[in-house]
PDB file of C-alpha atoms and ligand atoms in Angstrom:
ATOM      1  CA  MET A   1     -16.436   4.226 -32.617  1.00 83.00           C
ATOM      2  CA  ASP A   2     -14.419   1.372 -31.096  1.00 95.00           C
ATOM      3  CA  PHE A   3     -11.919   3.386 -29.084  1.00 97.00           C
ATOM      4  CA  LYS A   4      -9.977   0.365 -27.834  1.00 96.00           C
ATOM      5  CA  SER A   5      -9.188  -0.926 -31.292  1.00 98.00           C
ATOM      6  CA  TYR A   6      -8.474   2.631 -32.485  1.00 98.00           C
ATOM      7  CA  ILE A   7      -5.826   3.013 -29.756  1.00 98.00           C
ATOM      8  CA  ASN A   8      -4.385  -0.464 -30.222  1.00 98.00           C
ATOM      9  CA  ASP A   9      -4.046  -0.002 -33.954  1.00 98.00           C
ATOM     10  CA  ARG A  10      -2.323   3.429 -33.670  1.00 98.00           C
ATOM     11  CA  LYS A  11      -0.091   2.146 -30.876  1.00 98.00           C
ATOM     12  CA  ARG A  12       1.033  -0.809 -32.986  1.00 98.00           C
ATOM     13  CA  GLN A  13       1.914   1.451 -35.906  1.00 98.00           C
ATOM     14  CA  VAL A  14       3.824   3.842 -33.627  1.00 98.00           C
ATOM     15  CA  ASP A  15       5.734   0.939 -32.058  1.00 98.00           C
ATOM     16  CA  GLN A  16       6.660  -0.384 -35.497  1.00 98.00           C
ATOM     17  CA  ALA A  17       7.817   3.070 -36.644  1.00 97.00           C
ATOM     18  CA  LEU A  18       9.938   3.528 -33.504  1.00 97.00           C
ATOM     19  CA  GLU A  19      11.524   0.147 -34.052  1.00 95.00           C
ATOM     20  CA  ARG A  20      12.229   0.924 -37.689  1.00 95.00           C
ATOM     21  CA  TYR A  21      13.694   4.369 -37.053  1.00 94.00           C
ATOM     22  CA  LEU A  22      15.797   3.278 -34.081  1.00 92.00           C
ATOM     23  CA  ALA A  23      17.021   0.067 -35.696  1.00 88.00           C
ATOM     24  CA  GLU A  24      18.607   1.900 -38.598  1.00 74.00           C
ATOM     25  CA  ASP A  25      22.359   2.078 -38.363  1.00 64.00           C
ATOM     26  CA  ARG A  26      23.187   5.388 -36.766  1.00 67.00           C
ATOM     27  CA  GLY A  27      26.590   4.343 -35.524  1.00 72.00           C
ATOM     28  CA  PHE A  28      25.437   4.071 -31.917  1.00 79.00           C
ATOM     29  CA  PRO A  29      27.840   2.106 -29.746  1.00 92.00           C
ATOM     30  CA  GLU A  30      26.054  -1.163 -29.011  1.00 91.00           C
ATOM     31  CA  LYS A  31      25.671  -0.542 -25.277  1.00 93.00           C
ATOM     32  CA  LEU A  32      24.080   2.861 -25.907  1.00 94.00           C
ATOM     33  CA  ASN A  33      21.809   1.265 -28.474  1.00 93.00           C
ATOM     34  CA  LYS A  34      20.709  -1.320 -25.891  1.00 94.00           C
ATOM     35  CA  ALA A  35      20.022   1.308 -23.217  1.00 96.00           C
ATOM     36  CA  VAL A  36      17.979   3.433 -25.658  1.00 96.00           C
ATOM     37  CA  TYR A  37      16.019   0.472 -26.904  1.00 95.00           C
ATOM     38  CA  TYR A  38      15.372  -0.847 -23.379  1.00 97.00           C
ATOM     39  CA  SER A  39      13.252   2.134 -22.355  1.00 98.00           C
ATOM     40  CA  VAL A  40      11.536   2.693 -25.709  1.00 98.00           C
ATOM     41  CA  ALA A  41      10.568  -0.969 -26.086  1.00 97.00           C
ATOM     42  CA  ALA A  42       9.342  -1.140 -22.472  1.00 98.00           C
ATOM     43  CA  GLY A  43       6.059   0.214 -23.790  1.00 92.00           C
ATOM     44  CA  GLY A  44       4.119   3.088 -22.380  1.00 97.00           C
ATOM     45  CA  LYS A  45       0.757   4.319 -23.522  1.00 98.00           C
ATOM     46  CA  ARG A  46       2.141   6.301 -26.482  1.00 98.00           C
ATOM     47  CA  VAL A  47      -0.296   9.129 -25.675  1.00 98.00           C
ATOM     48  CA  ARG A  48       1.728  11.871 -27.387  1.00 99.00           C
ATOM     49  CA  PRO A  49       2.134  10.059 -30.732  1.00 98.00           C
ATOM     50  CA  ILE A  50      -1.509   8.982 -30.678  1.00 98.00           C
ATOM     51  CA  LEU A  51      -2.551  12.590 -30.040  1.00 99.00           C
ATOM     52  CA  ALA A  52      -0.489  13.767 -33.020  1.00 98.00           C
ATOM     53  CA  ILE A  53      -2.144  11.137 -35.199  1.00 98.00           C
ATOM     54  CA  ALA A  54      -5.680  11.813 -33.904  1.00 98.00           C
ATOM     55  CA  SER A  55      -5.187  15.523 -34.455  1.00 98.00           C
ATOM     56  CA  ALA A  56      -3.896  14.956 -37.990  1.00 98.00           C
ATOM     57  CA  GLU A  57      -6.957  12.819 -38.686  1.00 98.00           C
ATOM     58  CA  ALA A  58      -9.282  15.457 -37.193  1.00 98.00           C
ATOM     59  CA  VAL A  59      -8.184  17.900 -39.912  1.00 98.00           C
ATOM     60  CA  GLY A  60      -8.346  15.361 -42.738  1.00 98.00           C
ATOM     61  CA  GLY A  61      -4.795  13.977 -42.635  1.00 97.00           C
ATOM     62  CA  SER A  62      -3.669  10.392 -42.156  1.00 96.00           C
ATOM     63  CA  ILE A  63      -1.329   8.447 -39.923  1.00 97.00           C
ATOM     64  CA  ASP A  64       1.245   8.166 -42.717  1.00 96.00           C
ATOM     65  CA  ASP A  65       1.510  11.947 -42.912  1.00 96.00           C
ATOM     66  CA  VAL A  66       2.686  12.288 -39.308  1.00 97.00           C
ATOM     67  CA  LEU A  67       4.389   9.021 -38.340  1.00 97.00           C
ATOM     68  CA  PRO A  68       7.926  10.507 -38.076  1.00 97.00           C
ATOM     69  CA  LEU A  69       6.595  13.341 -35.880  1.00 98.00           C
ATOM     70  CA  ALA A  70       4.645  10.858 -33.750  1.00 98.00           C
ATOM     71  CA  ALA A  71       7.737   8.690 -33.205  1.00 98.00           C
ATOM     72  CA  ALA A  72       9.866  11.756 -32.436  1.00 98.00           C
ATOM     73  CA  LEU A  73       7.441  12.899 -29.727  1.00 99.00           C
ATOM     74  CA  GLU A  74       7.698   9.502 -28.063  1.00 98.00           C
ATOM     75  CA  MET A  75      11.516   9.654 -28.217  1.00 98.00           C
ATOM     76  CA  ILE A  76      11.483  13.022 -26.437  1.00 99.00           C
ATOM     77  CA  HIS A  77       8.995  11.796 -23.875  1.00 99.00           C
ATOM     78  CA  THR A  78      11.033   8.636 -23.196  1.00 99.00           C
ATOM     79  CA  PHE A  79      14.183  10.740 -22.773  1.00 99.00           C
ATOM     80  CA  SER A  80      12.320  12.876 -20.227  1.00 99.00           C
ATOM     81  CA  LEU A  81      11.242   9.774 -18.280  1.00 99.00           C
ATOM     82  CA  ILE A  82      14.756   8.262 -18.191  1.00 99.00           C
ATOM     83  CA  HIS A  83      16.167  11.495 -16.791  1.00 99.00           C
ATOM     84  CA  ASP A  84      13.170  12.106 -14.479  1.00 98.00           C
ATOM     85  CA  ASP A  85      13.861   8.763 -12.752  1.00 98.00           C
ATOM     86  CA  LEU A  86      17.572   9.432 -12.100  1.00 98.00           C
ATOM     87  CA  PRO A  87      18.760   9.506  -8.465  1.00 98.00           C
ATOM     88  CA  ALA A  88      19.475  13.231  -8.804  1.00 98.00           C
ATOM     89  CA  MET A  89      15.861  13.823  -9.844  1.00 98.00           C
ATOM     90  CA  ASP A  90      12.912  11.676  -8.650  1.00 98.00           C
ATOM     91  CA  ASP A  91      15.105   8.678  -7.768  1.00 98.00           C
ATOM     92  CA  ASP A  92      12.633   5.999  -8.876  1.00 98.00           C
ATOM     93  CA  ASP A  93      13.461   2.375  -9.573  1.00 98.00           C
ATOM     94  CA  LEU A  94      10.444   1.206 -11.591  1.00 98.00           C
ATOM     95  CA  ARG A  95       9.216   2.546 -14.937  1.00 98.00           C
ATOM     96  CA  ARG A  96       6.859   1.030 -17.483  1.00 98.00           C
ATOM     97  CA  GLY A  97       6.717  -2.076 -15.329  1.00 98.00           C
ATOM     98  CA  ILE A  98      10.445  -2.794 -15.376  1.00 98.00           C
ATOM     99  CA  PRO A  99      13.527  -1.460 -13.531  1.00 98.00           C
ATOM    100  CA  THR A 100      14.447   2.099 -14.515  1.00 98.00           C
ATOM    101  CA  ASN A 101      17.134   2.673 -17.122  1.00 98.00           C
ATOM    102  CA  HIS A 102      19.818   3.731 -14.652  1.00 99.00           C
ATOM    103  CA  ALA A 103      19.085   0.721 -12.441  1.00 98.00           C
ATOM    104  CA  VAL A 104      20.016  -1.560 -15.343  1.00 98.00           C
ATOM    105  CA  TYR A 105      22.590   0.374 -17.368  1.00 98.00           C
ATOM    106  CA  GLY A 106      24.031   2.736 -14.751  1.00 98.00           C
ATOM    107  CA  GLU A 107      23.604   6.481 -14.405  1.00 98.00           C
ATOM    108  CA  ALA A 108      26.106   7.507 -17.065  1.00 98.00           C
ATOM    109  CA  MET A 109      24.480   5.346 -19.750  1.00 98.00           C
ATOM    110  CA  ALA A 110      20.984   6.478 -18.678  1.00 98.00           C
ATOM    111  CA  ILE A 111      22.001  10.126 -19.060  1.00 98.00           C
ATOM    112  CA  LEU A 112      23.516   9.400 -22.458  1.00 98.00           C
ATOM    113  CA  ALA A 113      20.537   7.305 -23.597  1.00 97.00           C
ATOM    114  CA  GLY A 114      18.311  10.297 -22.814  1.00 98.00           C
ATOM    115  CA  ASP A 115      20.649  12.654 -24.675  1.00 98.00           C
ATOM    116  CA  ALA A 116      20.683  10.286 -27.649  1.00 96.00           C
ATOM    117  CA  LEU A 117      16.886  10.098 -27.799  1.00 97.00           C
ATOM    118  CA  LEU A 118      16.546  13.869 -27.646  1.00 98.00           C
ATOM    119  CA  ALA A 119      18.857  14.460 -30.598  1.00 97.00           C
ATOM    120  CA  GLU A 120      17.506  11.484 -32.540  1.00 96.00           C
ATOM    121  CA  ALA A 121      13.988  12.904 -32.171  1.00 98.00           C
ATOM    122  CA  PHE A 122      14.850  16.048 -34.101  1.00 98.00           C
ATOM    123  CA  TYR A 123      16.581  13.994 -36.774  1.00 96.00           C
ATOM    124  CA  CYS A 124      13.409  11.904 -36.948  1.00 97.00           C
ATOM    125  CA  ILE A 125      11.212  14.984 -37.509  1.00 98.00           C
ATOM    126  CA  THR A 126      13.273  15.846 -40.593  1.00 97.00           C
ATOM    127  CA  ARG A 127      11.974  12.594 -42.097  1.00 96.00           C
ATOM    128  CA  LEU A 128       8.739  14.521 -42.663  1.00 96.00           C
ATOM    129  CA  MET A 129      10.643  16.102 -45.535  1.00 93.00           C
ATOM    130  CA  ASN A 130      10.294  12.869 -47.522  1.00 82.00           C
ATOM    131  CA  ARG A 131       6.506  12.907 -47.247  1.00 84.00           C
ATOM    132  CA  SER A 132       4.768  14.273 -50.258  1.00 78.00           C
ATOM    133  CA  GLY A 133       2.987  17.515 -49.646  1.00 85.00           C
ATOM    134  CA  VAL A 134       4.805  18.589 -46.465  1.00 93.00           C
ATOM    135  CA  ARG A 135       6.540  21.856 -47.248  1.00 94.00           C
ATOM    136  CA  PRO A 136      10.050  22.432 -45.791  1.00 96.00           C
ATOM    137  CA  GLU A 137       8.902  25.607 -44.023  1.00 96.00           C
ATOM    138  CA  VAL A 138       6.212  23.587 -42.221  1.00 97.00           C
ATOM    139  CA  VAL A 139       8.865  21.097 -41.085  1.00 97.00           C
ATOM    140  CA  VAL A 140      11.031  23.951 -39.754  1.00 98.00           C
ATOM    141  CA  ASP A 141       8.015  25.426 -37.971  1.00 98.00           C
ATOM    142  CA  VAL A 142       7.225  22.068 -36.354  1.00 98.00           C
ATOM    143  CA  ILE A 143      10.866  21.648 -35.256  1.00 98.00           C
ATOM    144  CA  LYS A 144      10.663  25.081 -33.647  1.00 98.00           C
ATOM    145  CA  ASP A 145       7.409  24.230 -31.834  1.00 98.00           C
ATOM    146  CA  VAL A 146       8.738  20.921 -30.540  1.00 99.00           C
ATOM    147  CA  ALA A 147      12.052  22.502 -29.455  1.00 99.00           C
ATOM    148  CA  MET A 148      10.221  25.239 -27.532  1.00 98.00           C
ATOM    149  CA  ALA A 149       7.941  22.737 -25.786  1.00 99.00           C
ATOM    150  CA  THR A 150      10.881  20.506 -24.856  1.00 99.00           C
ATOM    151  CA  GLY A 151      13.627  22.893 -23.786  1.00 98.00           C
ATOM    152  CA  PRO A 152      14.106  25.594 -21.155  1.00 98.00           C
ATOM    153  CA  ARG A 153      10.804  27.292 -22.051  1.00 98.00           C
ATOM    154  CA  GLY A 154       8.907  24.029 -21.742  1.00 98.00           C
ATOM    155  CA  MET A 155       9.523  20.593 -20.251  1.00 99.00           C
ATOM    156  CA  VAL A 156      13.135  21.071 -19.104  1.00 99.00           C
ATOM    157  CA  GLY A 157      12.281  24.424 -17.511  1.00 98.00           C
ATOM    158  CA  GLY A 158       9.244  22.830 -15.867  1.00 99.00           C
ATOM    159  CA  GLN A 159      11.381  20.052 -14.409  1.00 98.00           C
ATOM    160  CA  VAL A 160      13.565  22.734 -12.802  1.00 98.00           C
ATOM    161  CA  LEU A 161      10.477  24.395 -11.286  1.00 98.00           C
ATOM    162  CA  ASP A 162       9.305  20.951 -10.097  1.00 98.00           C
ATOM    163  CA  LEU A 163      12.594  20.277  -8.297  1.00 98.00           C
ATOM    164  CA  ASP A 164      12.671  23.793  -6.820  1.00 98.00           C
ATOM    165  CA  ALA A 165       9.179  23.342  -5.379  1.00 98.00           C
ATOM    166  CA  GLU A 166      10.049  20.158  -3.438  1.00 98.00           C
ATOM    167  CA  GLY A 167       9.229  20.585   0.237  1.00 98.00           C
ATOM    168  CA  LYS A 168       7.656  24.006  -0.293  1.00 98.00           C
ATOM    169  CA  ASN A 169       4.127  25.294   0.109  1.00 97.00           C
ATOM    170  CA  ILE A 170       3.227  26.829  -3.216  1.00 98.00           C
ATOM    171  CA  SER A 171       0.094  28.450  -4.579  1.00 98.00           C
ATOM    172  CA  LEU A 172      -2.262  26.788  -7.046  1.00 98.00           C
ATOM    173  CA  GLU A 173      -1.103  29.300  -9.623  1.00 98.00           C
ATOM    174  CA  GLU A 174       2.544  28.291  -9.190  1.00 98.00           C
ATOM    175  CA  LEU A 175       1.605  24.621  -9.292  1.00 98.00           C
ATOM    176  CA  GLU A 176      -0.261  25.063 -12.582  1.00 98.00           C
ATOM    177  CA  LYS A 177       2.768  26.795 -14.014  1.00 98.00           C
ATOM    178  CA  ILE A 178       4.952  23.791 -13.140  1.00 99.00           C
ATOM    179  CA  HIS A 179       2.473  21.325 -14.623  1.00 98.00           C
ATOM    180  CA  ARG A 180       1.846  23.282 -17.801  1.00 98.00           C
ATOM    181  CA  HIS A 181       5.583  23.415 -18.409  1.00 98.00           C
ATOM    182  CA  LYS A 182       6.859  20.018 -17.327  1.00 98.00           C
ATOM    183  CA  THR A 183       4.032  18.036 -18.952  1.00 98.00           C
ATOM    184  CA  GLY A 184       1.341  20.166 -20.564  1.00 98.00           C
ATOM    185  CA  TRP A 185       3.213  21.867 -23.323  1.00 98.00           C
ATOM    186  CA  LEU A 186       4.627  18.730 -24.968  1.00 99.00           C
ATOM    187  CA  LEU A 187       1.115  17.270 -25.027  1.00 99.00           C
ATOM    188  CA  THR A 188      -0.272  20.510 -26.483  1.00 99.00           C
ATOM    189  CA  VAL A 189       2.380  20.521 -29.168  1.00 99.00           C
ATOM    190  CA  SER A 190       1.650  16.900 -30.027  1.00 99.00           C
ATOM    191  CA  VAL A 191      -1.862  18.052 -30.928  1.00 99.00           C
ATOM    192  CA  THR A 192      -0.983  21.271 -32.759  1.00 99.00           C
ATOM    193  CA  ALA A 193       2.049  19.953 -34.637  1.00 98.00           C
ATOM    194  CA  GLY A 194       0.130  16.901 -35.834  1.00 98.00           C
ATOM    195  CA  ALA A 195      -2.484  19.205 -37.347  1.00 98.00           C
ATOM    196  CA  LYS A 196       0.066  21.679 -38.735  1.00 98.00           C
ATOM    197  CA  VAL A 197       1.763  18.966 -40.774  1.00 98.00           C
ATOM    198  CA  CYS A 198      -1.619  18.230 -42.345  1.00 97.00           C
ATOM    199  CA  GLY A 199      -2.333  21.813 -43.340  1.00 97.00           C
ATOM    200  CA  ALA A 200      -4.757  22.854 -40.583  1.00 98.00           C
ATOM    201  CA  SER A 201      -6.229  26.355 -40.823  1.00 98.00           C
ATOM    202  CA  PRO A 202      -5.368  29.036 -38.216  1.00 98.00           C
ATOM    203  CA  GLU A 203      -8.878  28.645 -36.742  1.00 98.00           C
ATOM    204  CA  GLN A 204      -8.489  24.881 -36.458  1.00 98.00           C
ATOM    205  CA  LEU A 205      -5.062  25.325 -34.859  1.00 98.00           C
ATOM    206  CA  ALA A 206      -6.390  27.807 -32.308  1.00 99.00           C
ATOM    207  CA  ALA A 207      -9.159  25.380 -31.297  1.00 99.00           C
ATOM    208  CA  LEU A 208      -6.739  22.462 -31.124  1.00 99.00           C
ATOM    209  CA  ARG A 209      -4.363  24.524 -28.983  1.00 99.00           C
ATOM    210  CA  ARG A 210      -7.174  25.139 -26.478  1.00 99.00           C
ATOM    211  CA  TYR A 211      -7.975  21.413 -26.523  1.00 99.00           C
ATOM    212  CA  GLY A 212      -4.273  20.576 -26.056  1.00 99.00           C
ATOM    213  CA  GLU A 213      -3.784  22.982 -23.175  1.00 99.00           C
ATOM    214  CA  ALA A 214      -6.782  21.563 -21.339  1.00 99.00           C
ATOM    215  CA  ILE A 215      -5.824  17.902 -21.753  1.00 98.00           C
ATOM    216  CA  GLY A 216      -2.165  18.736 -21.130  1.00 99.00           C
ATOM    217  CA  LEU A 217      -2.922  20.030 -17.655  1.00 98.00           C
ATOM    218  CA  ALA A 218      -5.538  17.310 -17.039  1.00 98.00           C
ATOM    219  CA  PHE A 219      -2.906  14.697 -17.839  1.00 98.00           C
ATOM    220  CA  GLN A 220      -0.579  15.812 -15.044  1.00 98.00           C
ATOM    221  CA  VAL A 221      -3.473  16.269 -12.592  1.00 98.00           C
ATOM    222  CA  ALA A 222      -4.434  12.626 -13.307  1.00 98.00           C
ATOM    223  CA  ASP A 223      -0.778  11.572 -12.951  1.00 98.00           C
ATOM    224  CA  ASP A 224      -0.635  13.235  -9.518  1.00 98.00           C
ATOM    225  CA  ILE A 225      -3.890  11.522  -8.467  1.00 98.00           C
ATOM    226  CA  LEU A 226      -2.599   8.122  -9.655  1.00 98.00           C
ATOM    227  CA  ASP A 227       0.550   8.585  -7.558  1.00 98.00           C
ATOM    228  CA  VAL A 228      -1.770   8.647  -4.526  1.00 98.00           C
ATOM    229  CA  GLU A 229      -4.591   6.281  -5.516  1.00 97.00           C
ATOM    230  CA  GLY A 230      -3.139   4.115  -8.261  1.00 98.00           C
ATOM    231  CA  ASN A 231      -1.982   0.556  -8.244  1.00 97.00           C
ATOM    232  CA  GLU A 232       1.718  -0.098  -8.841  1.00 98.00           C
ATOM    233  CA  ASP A 233       1.096  -3.208 -10.957  1.00 97.00           C
ATOM    234  CA  GLU A 234      -1.279  -1.388 -13.309  1.00 97.00           C
ATOM    235  CA  LEU A 235       0.732   1.819 -13.339  1.00 98.00           C
ATOM    236  CA  GLY A 236       4.152   0.227 -13.826  1.00 98.00           C
ATOM    237  CA  LYS A 237       5.793   2.856 -11.634  1.00 98.00           C
ATOM    238  CA  PRO A 238       5.981   3.381  -7.877  1.00 98.00           C
ATOM    239  CA  ILE A 239       3.039   4.800  -5.924  1.00 97.00           C
ATOM    240  CA  GLY A 240       3.783   7.404  -3.270  1.00 98.00           C
ATOM    241  CA  SER A 241       6.899   8.715  -4.989  1.00 98.00           C
ATOM    242  CA  ASP A 242       5.560  12.290  -4.888  1.00 98.00           C
ATOM    243  CA  GLU A 243       4.878  12.199  -1.164  1.00 98.00           C
ATOM    244  CA  ALA A 244       8.316  10.693  -0.484  1.00 98.00           C
ATOM    245  CA  ASN A 245       9.917  13.520  -2.488  1.00 98.00           C
ATOM    246  CA  GLU A 246       7.605  16.167  -0.972  1.00 98.00           C
ATOM    247  CA  LYS A 247       6.536  17.154  -4.474  1.00 98.00           C
ATOM    248  CA  ALA A 248       4.113  19.944  -5.201  1.00 98.00           C
ATOM    249  CA  THR A 249       1.127  18.086  -6.671  1.00 98.00           C
ATOM    250  CA  PHE A 250      -2.571  18.755  -7.171  1.00 98.00           C
ATOM    251  CA  PRO A 251      -3.673  16.445  -4.328  1.00 98.00           C
ATOM    252  CA  ALA A 252      -1.083  18.054  -2.021  1.00 98.00           C
ATOM    253  CA  VAL A 253      -2.135  21.611  -2.853  1.00 98.00           C
ATOM    254  CA  ILE A 254      -5.938  21.386  -3.276  1.00 98.00           C
ATOM    255  CA  GLY A 255      -6.803  17.867  -2.048  1.00 98.00           C
ATOM    256  CA  LEU A 256      -7.953  14.751  -3.925  1.00 98.00           C
ATOM    257  CA  LYS A 257     -11.610  15.691  -4.309  1.00 98.00           C
ATOM    258  CA  ALA A 258     -10.918  19.147  -5.757  1.00 98.00           C
ATOM    259  CA  SER A 259      -8.205  17.622  -8.007  1.00 98.00           C
ATOM    260  CA  LYS A 260     -10.727  15.191  -9.492  1.00 98.00           C
ATOM    261  CA  GLU A 261     -13.259  17.973 -10.036  1.00 98.00           C
ATOM    262  CA  ARG A 262     -10.620  20.089 -11.735  1.00 98.00           C
ATOM    263  CA  ALA A 263      -9.670  17.188 -14.013  1.00 98.00           C
ATOM    264  CA  LEU A 264     -13.324  16.778 -15.018  1.00 98.00           C
ATOM    265  CA  ARG A 265     -13.688  20.476 -15.772  1.00 98.00           C
ATOM    266  CA  LEU A 266     -10.559  20.400 -17.924  1.00 98.00           C
ATOM    267  CA  VAL A 267     -11.992  17.558 -19.998  1.00 98.00           C
ATOM    268  CA  GLU A 268     -15.180  19.582 -20.488  1.00 98.00           C
ATOM    269  CA  GLU A 269     -13.019  22.497 -21.643  1.00 98.00           C
ATOM    270  CA  ALA A 270     -11.227  20.204 -24.085  1.00 99.00           C
ATOM    271  CA  HIS A 271     -14.539  18.952 -25.482  1.00 98.00           C
ATOM    272  CA  ALA A 272     -15.858  22.501 -25.831  1.00 99.00           C
ATOM    273  CA  ALA A 273     -12.725  23.522 -27.741  1.00 99.00           C
ATOM    274  CA  VAL A 274     -13.312  20.944 -30.495  1.00 98.00           C
ATOM    275  CA  LYS A 275     -17.101  21.346 -30.626  1.00 98.00           C
ATOM    276  CA  GLY A 276     -16.911  22.723 -34.146  1.00 98.00           C
ATOM    277  CA  PHE A 277     -15.110  19.654 -35.520  1.00 98.00           C
ATOM    278  CA  ASP A 278     -16.923  16.771 -37.215  1.00 98.00           C
ATOM    279  CA  ASP A 279     -16.816  13.013 -36.481  1.00 98.00           C
ATOM    280  CA  ARG A 280     -13.179  12.835 -37.437  1.00 98.00           C
ATOM    281  CA  ALA A 281     -12.399  14.496 -34.075  1.00 98.00           C
ATOM    282  CA  GLU A 282     -14.149  11.684 -32.147  1.00 98.00           C
ATOM    283  CA  PRO A 283     -10.806  10.056 -31.183  1.00 98.00           C
ATOM    284  CA  LEU A 284      -9.646  13.384 -29.716  1.00 98.00           C
ATOM    285  CA  ARG A 285     -12.841  13.557 -27.638  1.00 98.00           C
ATOM    286  CA  GLU A 286     -12.362   9.975 -26.441  1.00 98.00           C
ATOM    287  CA  ILE A 287      -8.686  10.565 -25.602  1.00 98.00           C
ATOM    288  CA  ALA A 288      -9.641  13.535 -23.408  1.00 98.00           C
ATOM    289  CA  ARG A 289     -11.952  11.291 -21.359  1.00 98.00           C
ATOM    290  CA  TYR A 290      -9.385   8.493 -21.279  1.00 98.00           C
ATOM    291  CA  ILE A 291      -6.703  10.829 -19.895  1.00 98.00           C
ATOM    292  CA  ILE A 292      -8.556  11.275 -16.617  1.00 98.00           C
ATOM    293  CA  GLU A 293     -10.196   7.838 -16.409  1.00 98.00           C
ATOM    294  CA  ARG A 294      -7.043   5.796 -17.058  1.00 97.00           C
ATOM    295  CA  ARG A 295      -5.629   3.411 -14.456  1.00 96.00           C
ATOM    296  CA  SER A 296      -2.125   3.429 -15.912  1.00 97.00           C
TER     297      SER A 296
HETATM  298  C1  IPE B   1       4.358   9.940 -17.340  1.00 57.36           C
HETATM  299  O1  IPE B   1       3.925   9.966 -18.660  1.00 57.36           O
HETATM  300  C2  IPE B   1       5.109  11.192 -17.046  1.00 57.36           C
HETATM  301  C3  IPE B   1       4.343  12.425 -17.192  1.00 57.36           C
HETATM  302  C4  IPE B   1       4.685  13.349 -18.018  1.00 57.36           C
HETATM  303  C5  IPE B   1       3.194  12.642 -16.337  1.00 57.36           C
HETATM  304  P1  IPE B   1       2.996   8.825 -19.262  1.00 57.36           P
HETATM  305  O2  IPE B   1       1.903   8.506 -18.296  1.00 57.36           O
HETATM  306  O3  IPE B   1       2.600   9.221 -20.643  1.00 57.36           O
HETATM  307  O4  IPE B   1       3.987   7.574 -19.314  1.00 57.36           O
HETATM  308  P2  IPE B   1       4.067   6.357 -20.357  1.00 57.36           P
HETATM  309  O5  IPE B   1       4.651   6.877 -21.602  1.00 57.36           O
HETATM  310  O6  IPE B   1       2.689   5.803 -20.552  1.00 57.36           O
HETATM  311  O7  IPE B   1       5.000   5.358 -19.682  1.00 57.36           O
HETATM  312  C1  IPE B   2       7.086  13.970 -15.061  1.00 57.36           C
HETATM  313  O1  IPE B   2       6.408  14.270 -13.925  1.00 57.36           O
HETATM  314  C2  IPE B   2       7.347  15.070 -15.958  1.00 57.36           C
HETATM  315  C3  IPE B   2       8.335  14.699 -17.000  1.00 57.36           C
HETATM  316  C4  IPE B   2       8.751  15.597 -17.785  1.00 57.36           C
HETATM  317  C5  IPE B   2       8.862  13.349 -17.147  1.00 57.36           C
HETATM  318  P1  IPE B   2       6.457  13.108 -12.848  1.00 57.36           P
HETATM  319  O2  IPE B   2       7.778  13.040 -12.176  1.00 57.36           O
HETATM  320  O3  IPE B   2       5.244  13.221 -12.007  1.00 57.36           O
HETATM  321  O4  IPE B   2       6.293  11.791 -13.769  1.00 57.36           O
HETATM  322  P2  IPE B   2       6.248  10.310 -13.190  1.00 57.36           P
HETATM  323  O5  IPE B   2       5.109  10.259 -12.221  1.00 57.36           O
HETATM  324  O6  IPE B   2       7.572  10.032 -12.565  1.00 57.36           O
HETATM  325  O7  IPE B   2       5.962   9.466 -14.415  1.00 57.36           O
HETATM  326 MG1   MG B   3       9.376  14.324 -11.832  1.00 57.36          MG
HETATM  327 MG1   MG B   4       8.874  11.246 -11.628  1.00 57.36          MG
HETATM  328 MG1   MG B   5       4.032  11.672 -11.365  1.00 57.36          MG
END
């Protein structure tokens, strides 16, 4: 399997869908529209949408079945990045290789651009309704899953734990809790929701959840490592931001070497979880490896 062209092809289709959905007239004031578009169009790896698509494909679905969900996940993720970079949070000035949203449009517009993307994401998921074969109760179930992973129980709650832990010595257990909430759950849901839309069985969903939980944590471990060892040009965001903010990270709590070993073990766990799947799960296997080997 040519993983590079697989990723590039899915990424292109996600980018086109995002452009289409966001370009439609929703009555956004023009300056809000510009601020929203600025961060979405800046790029990013599109890992969450690609996971939703790869998971759909692993259970026999297709990209067309899940495109609105895939785009919605990227909208939520982009909202979380815009807010994460704000002066009141991580106070970063570079994201996706360009100045952060608030640095260009001001804090008020950056907050509102994030708010807009969050609400627009849930509207976007309802577009699944127009797809043949997706039952309304499945769409409601997916909305519930994505809301739980995003809100106080998930990413937003995790961001609070992350801020609370600044400057503190915390245990590995507490650190994992932060990471599973602020980052892991949305990645897990990208995998499970993608498969749910395509009619996955309870057994398939349970296996995909285990895969998603493993890569979800691995993703943030790799992010923490890249903040120490990465290259700003490749990464498109500042290096050393975590140390400057005295963040609780894997390298800070268990050291770089143990962090890398943990990341490797998590990828093995992810692979073991989808052992029973056929060749159609090959992209999921490749993505798990990519998550810890990436340079950006
Ligand atoms: C960065 O996410 C923030 C985390 C949740 C760790 P990504 O590494 O997916 O960022 P983009 O979307 O590629 O810019
Ligand atoms: C981000 O964690 C979690 C989010 C929900 C955005 P980080 O603060 O480590 O993400 P980066 O390193 O700024 O992308
Ligand atoms: Mg942060
Ligand atoms: Mg940050
Ligand atoms: Mg980080």
